[in-house]
Coordinates of C-alpha atoms in Angstrom, one line a residue:
X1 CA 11.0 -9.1 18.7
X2 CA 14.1 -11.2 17.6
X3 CA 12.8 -13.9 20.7
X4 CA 10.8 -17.0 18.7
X5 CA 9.3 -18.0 22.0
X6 CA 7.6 -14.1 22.1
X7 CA 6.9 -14.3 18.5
X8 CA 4.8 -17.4 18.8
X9 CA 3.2 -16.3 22.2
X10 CA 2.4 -13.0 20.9
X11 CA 1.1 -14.4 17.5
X12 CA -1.1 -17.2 19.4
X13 CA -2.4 -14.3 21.8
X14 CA -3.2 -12.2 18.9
X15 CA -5.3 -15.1 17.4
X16 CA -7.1 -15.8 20.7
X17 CA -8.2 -12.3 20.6
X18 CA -9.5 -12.6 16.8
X19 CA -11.2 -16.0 18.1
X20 CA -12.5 -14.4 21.2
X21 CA -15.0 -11.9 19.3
X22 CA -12.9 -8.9 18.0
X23 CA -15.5 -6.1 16.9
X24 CA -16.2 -7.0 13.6
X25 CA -17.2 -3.5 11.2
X26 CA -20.7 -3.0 10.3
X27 CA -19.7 -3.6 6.5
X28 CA -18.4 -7.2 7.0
X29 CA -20.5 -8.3 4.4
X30 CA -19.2 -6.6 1.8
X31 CA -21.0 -6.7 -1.3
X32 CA -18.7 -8.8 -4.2
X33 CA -17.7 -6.1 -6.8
X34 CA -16.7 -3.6 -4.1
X35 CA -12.7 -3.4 -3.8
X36 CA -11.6 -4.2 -0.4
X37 CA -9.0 -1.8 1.4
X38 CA -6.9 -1.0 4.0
X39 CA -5.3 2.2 4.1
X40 CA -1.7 2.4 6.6
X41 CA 0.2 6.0 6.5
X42 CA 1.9 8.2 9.3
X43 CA -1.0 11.0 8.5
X44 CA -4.1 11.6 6.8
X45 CA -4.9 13.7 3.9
X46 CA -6.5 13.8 0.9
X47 CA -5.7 10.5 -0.2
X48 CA -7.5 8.9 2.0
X49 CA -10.5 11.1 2.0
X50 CA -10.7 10.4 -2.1
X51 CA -10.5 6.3 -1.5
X52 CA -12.6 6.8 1.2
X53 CA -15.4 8.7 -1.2
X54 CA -14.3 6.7 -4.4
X55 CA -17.4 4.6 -5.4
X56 CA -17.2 0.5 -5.2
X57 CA -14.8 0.6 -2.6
X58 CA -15.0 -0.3 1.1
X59 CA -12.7 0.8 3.0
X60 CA -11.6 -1.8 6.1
X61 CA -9.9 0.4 8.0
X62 CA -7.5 3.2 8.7
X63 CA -4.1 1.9 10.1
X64 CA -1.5 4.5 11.7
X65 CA 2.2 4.4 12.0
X66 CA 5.1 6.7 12.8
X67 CA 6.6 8.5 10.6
X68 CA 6.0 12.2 9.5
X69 CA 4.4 12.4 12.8
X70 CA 4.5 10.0 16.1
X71 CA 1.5 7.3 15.7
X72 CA -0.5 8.9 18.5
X73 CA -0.6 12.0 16.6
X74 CA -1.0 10.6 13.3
X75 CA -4.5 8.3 15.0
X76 CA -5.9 11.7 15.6
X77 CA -5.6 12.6 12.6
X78 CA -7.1 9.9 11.0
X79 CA -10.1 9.9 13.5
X80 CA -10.8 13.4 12.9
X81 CA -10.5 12.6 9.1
X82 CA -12.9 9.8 9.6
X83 CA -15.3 11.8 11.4
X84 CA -15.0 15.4 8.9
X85 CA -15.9 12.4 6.4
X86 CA -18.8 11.7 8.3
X87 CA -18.0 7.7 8.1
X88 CA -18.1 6.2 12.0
X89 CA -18.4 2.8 10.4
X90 CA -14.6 2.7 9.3
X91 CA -12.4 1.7 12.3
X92 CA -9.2 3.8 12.9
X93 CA -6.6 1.3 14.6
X94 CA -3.5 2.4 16.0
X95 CA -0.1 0.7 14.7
X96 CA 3.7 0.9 15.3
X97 CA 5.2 3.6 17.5
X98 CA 8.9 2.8 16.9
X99 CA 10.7 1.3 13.7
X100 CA 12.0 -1.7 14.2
X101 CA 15.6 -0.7 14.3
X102 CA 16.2 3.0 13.6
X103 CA 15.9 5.6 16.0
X104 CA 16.6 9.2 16.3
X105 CA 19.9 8.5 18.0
X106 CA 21.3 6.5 15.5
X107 CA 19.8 8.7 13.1
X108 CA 21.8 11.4 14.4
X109 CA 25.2 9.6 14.8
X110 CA 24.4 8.3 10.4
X111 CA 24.1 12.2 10.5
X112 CA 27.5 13.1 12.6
X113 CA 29.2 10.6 10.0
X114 CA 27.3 11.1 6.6
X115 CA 25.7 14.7 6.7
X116 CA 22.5 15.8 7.5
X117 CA 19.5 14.3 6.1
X118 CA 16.7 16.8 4.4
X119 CA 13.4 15.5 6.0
X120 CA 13.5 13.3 9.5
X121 CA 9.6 13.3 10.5
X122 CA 8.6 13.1 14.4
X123 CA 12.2 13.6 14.4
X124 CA 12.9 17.2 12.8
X125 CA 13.8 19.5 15.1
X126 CA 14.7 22.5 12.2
X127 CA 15.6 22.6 8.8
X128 CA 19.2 22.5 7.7
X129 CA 18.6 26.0 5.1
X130 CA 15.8 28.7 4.5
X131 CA 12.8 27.2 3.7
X132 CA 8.4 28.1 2.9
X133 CA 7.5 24.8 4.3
X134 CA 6.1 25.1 7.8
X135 CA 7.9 23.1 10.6
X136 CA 5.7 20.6 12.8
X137 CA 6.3 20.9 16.5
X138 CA 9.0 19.0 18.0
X139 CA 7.5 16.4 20.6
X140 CA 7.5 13.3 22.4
X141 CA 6.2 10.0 21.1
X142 CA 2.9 10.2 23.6
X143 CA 2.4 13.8 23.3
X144 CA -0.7 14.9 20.7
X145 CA -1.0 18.5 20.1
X146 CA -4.3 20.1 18.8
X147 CA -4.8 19.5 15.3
X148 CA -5.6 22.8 12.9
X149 CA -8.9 20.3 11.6
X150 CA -10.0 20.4 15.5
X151 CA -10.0 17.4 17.4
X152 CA -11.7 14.4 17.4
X153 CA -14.0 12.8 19.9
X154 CA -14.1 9.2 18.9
X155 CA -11.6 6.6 20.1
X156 CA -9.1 4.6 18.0
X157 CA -10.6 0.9 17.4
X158 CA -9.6 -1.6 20.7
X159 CA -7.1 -3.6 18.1
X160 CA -3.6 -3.0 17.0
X161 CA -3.3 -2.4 13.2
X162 CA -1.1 -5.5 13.4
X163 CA -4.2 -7.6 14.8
X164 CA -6.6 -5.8 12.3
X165 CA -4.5 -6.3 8.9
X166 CA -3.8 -10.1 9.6
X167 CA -7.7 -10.6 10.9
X168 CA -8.8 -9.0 7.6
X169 CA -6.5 -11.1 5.2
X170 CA -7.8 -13.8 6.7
X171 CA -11.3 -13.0 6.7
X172 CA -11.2 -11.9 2.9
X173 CA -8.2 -14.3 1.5
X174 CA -7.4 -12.6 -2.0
X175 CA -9.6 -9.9 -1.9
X176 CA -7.7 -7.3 0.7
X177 CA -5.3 -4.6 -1.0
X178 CA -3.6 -2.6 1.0
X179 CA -2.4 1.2 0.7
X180 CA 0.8 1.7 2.7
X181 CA 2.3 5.5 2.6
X182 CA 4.2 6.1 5.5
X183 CA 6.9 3.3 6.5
X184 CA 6.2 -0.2 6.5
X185 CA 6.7 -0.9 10.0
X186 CA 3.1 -2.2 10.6
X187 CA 3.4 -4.5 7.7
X188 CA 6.6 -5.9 8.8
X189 CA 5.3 -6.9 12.2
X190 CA 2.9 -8.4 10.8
X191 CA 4.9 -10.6 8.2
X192 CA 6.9 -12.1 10.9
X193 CA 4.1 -12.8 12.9
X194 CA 2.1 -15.0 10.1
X195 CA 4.3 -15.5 7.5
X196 CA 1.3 -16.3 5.4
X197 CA 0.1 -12.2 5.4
X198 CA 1.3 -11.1 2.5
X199 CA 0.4 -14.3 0.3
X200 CA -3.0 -13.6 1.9
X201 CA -3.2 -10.4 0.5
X202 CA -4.4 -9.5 -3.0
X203 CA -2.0 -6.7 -3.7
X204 CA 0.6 -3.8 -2.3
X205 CA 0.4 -0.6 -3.4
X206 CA 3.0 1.5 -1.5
X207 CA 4.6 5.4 -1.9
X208 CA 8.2 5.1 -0.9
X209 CA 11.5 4.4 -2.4
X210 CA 13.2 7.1 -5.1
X211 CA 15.0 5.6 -8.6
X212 CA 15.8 9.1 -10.4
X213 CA 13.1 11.7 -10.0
X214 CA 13.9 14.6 -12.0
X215 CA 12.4 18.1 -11.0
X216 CA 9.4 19.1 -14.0
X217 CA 8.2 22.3 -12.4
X218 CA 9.8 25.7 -12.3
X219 CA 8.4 26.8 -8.5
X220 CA 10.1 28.1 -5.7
X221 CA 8.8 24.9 -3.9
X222 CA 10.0 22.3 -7.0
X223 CA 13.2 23.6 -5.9
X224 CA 13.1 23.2 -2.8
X225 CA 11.8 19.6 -2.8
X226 CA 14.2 19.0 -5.4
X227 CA 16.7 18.7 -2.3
X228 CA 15.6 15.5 -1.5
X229 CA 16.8 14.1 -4.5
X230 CA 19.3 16.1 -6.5
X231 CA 22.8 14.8 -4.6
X232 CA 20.5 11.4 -3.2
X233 CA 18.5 10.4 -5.7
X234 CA 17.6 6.7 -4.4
X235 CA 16.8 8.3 -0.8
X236 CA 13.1 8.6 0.2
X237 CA 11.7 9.4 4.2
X238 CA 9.2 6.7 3.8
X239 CA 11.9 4.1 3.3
X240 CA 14.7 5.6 5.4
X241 CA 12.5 6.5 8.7
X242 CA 12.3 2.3 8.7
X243 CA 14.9 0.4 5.9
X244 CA 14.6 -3.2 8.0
X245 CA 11.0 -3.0 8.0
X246 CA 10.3 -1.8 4.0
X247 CA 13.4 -4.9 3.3
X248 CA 11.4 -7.5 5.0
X249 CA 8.1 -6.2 3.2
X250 CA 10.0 -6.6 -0.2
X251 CA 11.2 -10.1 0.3
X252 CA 7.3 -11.1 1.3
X253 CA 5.7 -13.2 -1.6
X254 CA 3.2 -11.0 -2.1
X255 CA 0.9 -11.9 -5.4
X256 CA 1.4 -8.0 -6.5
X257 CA 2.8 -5.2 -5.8
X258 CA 3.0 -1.4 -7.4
X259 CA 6.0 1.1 -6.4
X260 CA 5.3 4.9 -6.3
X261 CA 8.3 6.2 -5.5
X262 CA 9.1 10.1 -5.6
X263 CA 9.9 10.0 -9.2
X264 CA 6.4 10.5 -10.4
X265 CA 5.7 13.4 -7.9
X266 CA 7.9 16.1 -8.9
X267 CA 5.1 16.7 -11.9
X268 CA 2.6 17.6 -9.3
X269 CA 2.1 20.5 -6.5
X270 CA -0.1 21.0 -4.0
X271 CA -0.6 24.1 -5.2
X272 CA -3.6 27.6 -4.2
X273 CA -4.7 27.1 -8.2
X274 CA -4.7 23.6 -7.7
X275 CA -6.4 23.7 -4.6
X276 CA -8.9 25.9 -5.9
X277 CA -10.3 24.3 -8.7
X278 CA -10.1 20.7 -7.1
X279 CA -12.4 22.0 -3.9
X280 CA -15.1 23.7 -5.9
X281 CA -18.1 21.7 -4.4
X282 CA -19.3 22.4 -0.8
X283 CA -18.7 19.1 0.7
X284 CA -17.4 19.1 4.5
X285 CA -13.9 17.4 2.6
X286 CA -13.4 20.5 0.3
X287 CA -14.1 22.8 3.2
X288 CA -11.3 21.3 4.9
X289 CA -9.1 20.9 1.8
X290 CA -9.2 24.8 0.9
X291 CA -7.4 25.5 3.6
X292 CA -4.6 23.2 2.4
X293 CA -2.8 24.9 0.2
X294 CA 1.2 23.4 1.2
X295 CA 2.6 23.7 -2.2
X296 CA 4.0 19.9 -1.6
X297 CA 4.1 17.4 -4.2
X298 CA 1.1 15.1 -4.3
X299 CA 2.8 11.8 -3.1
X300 CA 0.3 9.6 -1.6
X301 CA -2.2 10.9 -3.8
X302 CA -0.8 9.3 -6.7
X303 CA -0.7 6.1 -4.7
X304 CA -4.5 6.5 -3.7
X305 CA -5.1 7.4 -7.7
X306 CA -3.1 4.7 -9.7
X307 CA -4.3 2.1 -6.9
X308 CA -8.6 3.5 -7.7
X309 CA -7.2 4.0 -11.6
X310 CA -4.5 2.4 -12.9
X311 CA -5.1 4.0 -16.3
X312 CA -3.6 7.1 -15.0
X313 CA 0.2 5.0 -15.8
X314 CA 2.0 6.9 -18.3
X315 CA 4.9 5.3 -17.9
X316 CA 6.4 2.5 -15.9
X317 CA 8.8 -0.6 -15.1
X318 CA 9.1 -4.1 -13.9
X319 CA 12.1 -4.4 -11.6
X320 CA 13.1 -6.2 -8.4
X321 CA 13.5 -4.4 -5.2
X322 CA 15.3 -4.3 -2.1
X323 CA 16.3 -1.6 -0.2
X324 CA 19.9 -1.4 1.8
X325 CA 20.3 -1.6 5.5
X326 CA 24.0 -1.5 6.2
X327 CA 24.8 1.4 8.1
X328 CA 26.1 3.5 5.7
X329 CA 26.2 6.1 3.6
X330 CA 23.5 4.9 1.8
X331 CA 21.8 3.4 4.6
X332 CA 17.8 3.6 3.6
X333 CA 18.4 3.9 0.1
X334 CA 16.3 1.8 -2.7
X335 CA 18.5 -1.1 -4.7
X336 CA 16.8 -2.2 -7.9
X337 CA 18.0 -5.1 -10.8
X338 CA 16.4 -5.4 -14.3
X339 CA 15.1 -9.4 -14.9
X340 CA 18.4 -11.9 -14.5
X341 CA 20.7 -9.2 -11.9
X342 CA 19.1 -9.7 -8.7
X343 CA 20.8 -11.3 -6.4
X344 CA 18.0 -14.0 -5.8
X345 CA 17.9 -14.1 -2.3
X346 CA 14.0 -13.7 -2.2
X347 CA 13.5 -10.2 -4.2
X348 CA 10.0 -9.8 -5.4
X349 CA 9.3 -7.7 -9.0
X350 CA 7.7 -4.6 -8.6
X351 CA 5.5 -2.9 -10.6
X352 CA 7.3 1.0 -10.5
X353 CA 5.0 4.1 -11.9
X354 CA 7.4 6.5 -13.2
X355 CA 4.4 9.1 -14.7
X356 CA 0.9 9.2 -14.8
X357 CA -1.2 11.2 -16.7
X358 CA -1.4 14.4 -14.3
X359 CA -4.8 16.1 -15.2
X360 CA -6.7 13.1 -15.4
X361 CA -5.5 12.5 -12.1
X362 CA -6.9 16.2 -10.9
X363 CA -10.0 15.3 -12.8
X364 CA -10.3 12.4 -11.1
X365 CA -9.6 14.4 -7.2
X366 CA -11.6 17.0 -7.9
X367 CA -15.0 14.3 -8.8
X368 CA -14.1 12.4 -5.7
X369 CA -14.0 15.8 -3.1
X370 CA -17.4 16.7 -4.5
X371 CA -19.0 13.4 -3.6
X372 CA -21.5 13.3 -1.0

């Protein structure tokens, strides 16, 4: 990817393809007050099911990238999410395999050097202590096991996410927001193919990145999660899984962009009570979600709930953001500066949710599942 001659090859090759009649979605002409979306993550949960059902919204497309689980594995997912939604009109497209730098090699050496890291993804082979969360299967990159929702019979969309998110932006200049919350490896590409992407864009809403979350809830899993950030509090899997990629994303002029780093999470839990009262309704999405009781916090939920309310803010702050990619010690990790201490070399100010206002935020989950 570092090769300018296979930059510009691949980027006029992608544009031929775009040109030559790329399979347009049935909701192309999308009415004007509806909220354009695209949704990127290394999974599919709830989030996505409650922008997906969220009214005056039209969703664009899933996009899929390693992370908590390989792409492959992750795409099934989101087709099967797609089709439990019963929504064959929103195209699943299949993104980055690989980060652009890190691997599970070097990942292990920063370990060998640095100590072992809490969370690693497609890469966790066991966790370092005792722990209630359930361990994913070990696999290789093109491997797909069966998924516990059953698995799905439609086909990821003939287009790379990269293709799809730059055809979009295009299509709708200003209108297009997009959801990342897995790492920002899809959104990298496709900065440094069109430089103009992110200007393109109407905003960023991302989950990643860590300033000083604090734990707010007194349950064996707070505790646990609490891990993550007690002795590394700027240390996030979203970030660290791909730091080159989420540092070229932050130095893209994007018109807007809102942080939700892990700091707002550790107020929220993923709880059976929670879980309960949320899926209520008899919808095929709160059939599904009973069964999804993982006492974790609700990370990209908030992201999918500030980005469909941002009243639900309590509390937040304007800073710039960059994250650090030396390898060291703190390789991953977020750097922030208040107004006047960044270093200038292309930062962009972030819009950072430190709280939101948790039971409107269930209120608004629970209205969403029960949707038709």
């Amino acid at each position: 990817m570092k090769s300018g001659f296979f930059l510009r090859a691949l980027r006029n090759g992608l544009f031929a393809f775009c040109l030559a009649g790329a399979v347009v979605p049935p909701h192309a002409q999308a009415e004007q007050q509806d909220r354009l979306v695209i949704f990127d993550d290394d999974g599919f949960a709830l989030a996505q099911w409650m922008v997906l059902k969220a009214p005056h919204v039209k969703v664009l497309g899933f996009a899929t990238v390693s992370g908590d689980f390989w792409q492959k594995e992750a795409t099934a997912y989101a087709l099967r999410g797609v089709e439990i939604a019963n929504r064959p009109d929103v195209p699943v497209v299949a993104g980055a395999t690989y980060p652009l730098l890190n691997t599970e090699k070097r990942t292990e050496r920063w370990e060998s050097l640095y100590g072992k890291l809490v969370w690693k993804g497609a890469w966790m082979k066991q966790w370092v202590e005792k722990t209630n969360q359930p361990l994913p299967p070990y696999h290789a990159a093109n491997s797909v096991p069966d998924l516990p929702w059953g698995n799905p019979k439609t086909k990821a969309a003939p287009e790379t996410a990269v293709s799809f998110m730059l055809r979009m932006v295009h299509q709708y200049p200003g209108q297009v927001s997009i959801i990342e919350c897995g790492p920002m490896t899809n959104l990298a590409l496709a900065q440094k193919l069109d430089p103009e992407f992110a200007s393109l864009a109407k905003e960023l809403v991302y989950m990643g990145g860590s300033l000083n979350p604090q734990q707010k809830l007194n349950t064996p899993a707070a505790a646990q999660f609490a891990r993550e950030f007690g002795n590394s509090p700027r240390r996030e899997f979203n970030i660290r899984f791909d730091p080159e990629a989420a540092s070229i994303v932050m130095h893209a002029p994007w018109k807007k962009i809102v942080m939700v780093p892990a700091d707002p999470s550790t107020e929220t839990e993923m709880s059976e009570a929670f879980v309960k009262d949320i899926t209520q309704s008899d919808t095929p999405v709160a059939r599904i979600m009973r069964k999804s009781a993982n006492n974790f916090p609700l990370w990209d939920e908030i992201a999918a709930a500030v980005w469909l309310d941002p009243s639900l803010i309590r509390t937040s702050t304007d800073v710039y953001v960059d994250v650090n990619t030396a390898f060291d010690a703190q390789y991953g990790d977020i750097l922030s500066w208040s107004e006047g201490y960044q270093p200038r070399l292309d930062e962009q100010k972030e819009h950072v949710v430190l709280r939101v206002d948790v039971p409107r935020m269930k209120a608004l989950i629970k209205d969403l599942i029960a949707r038709p």
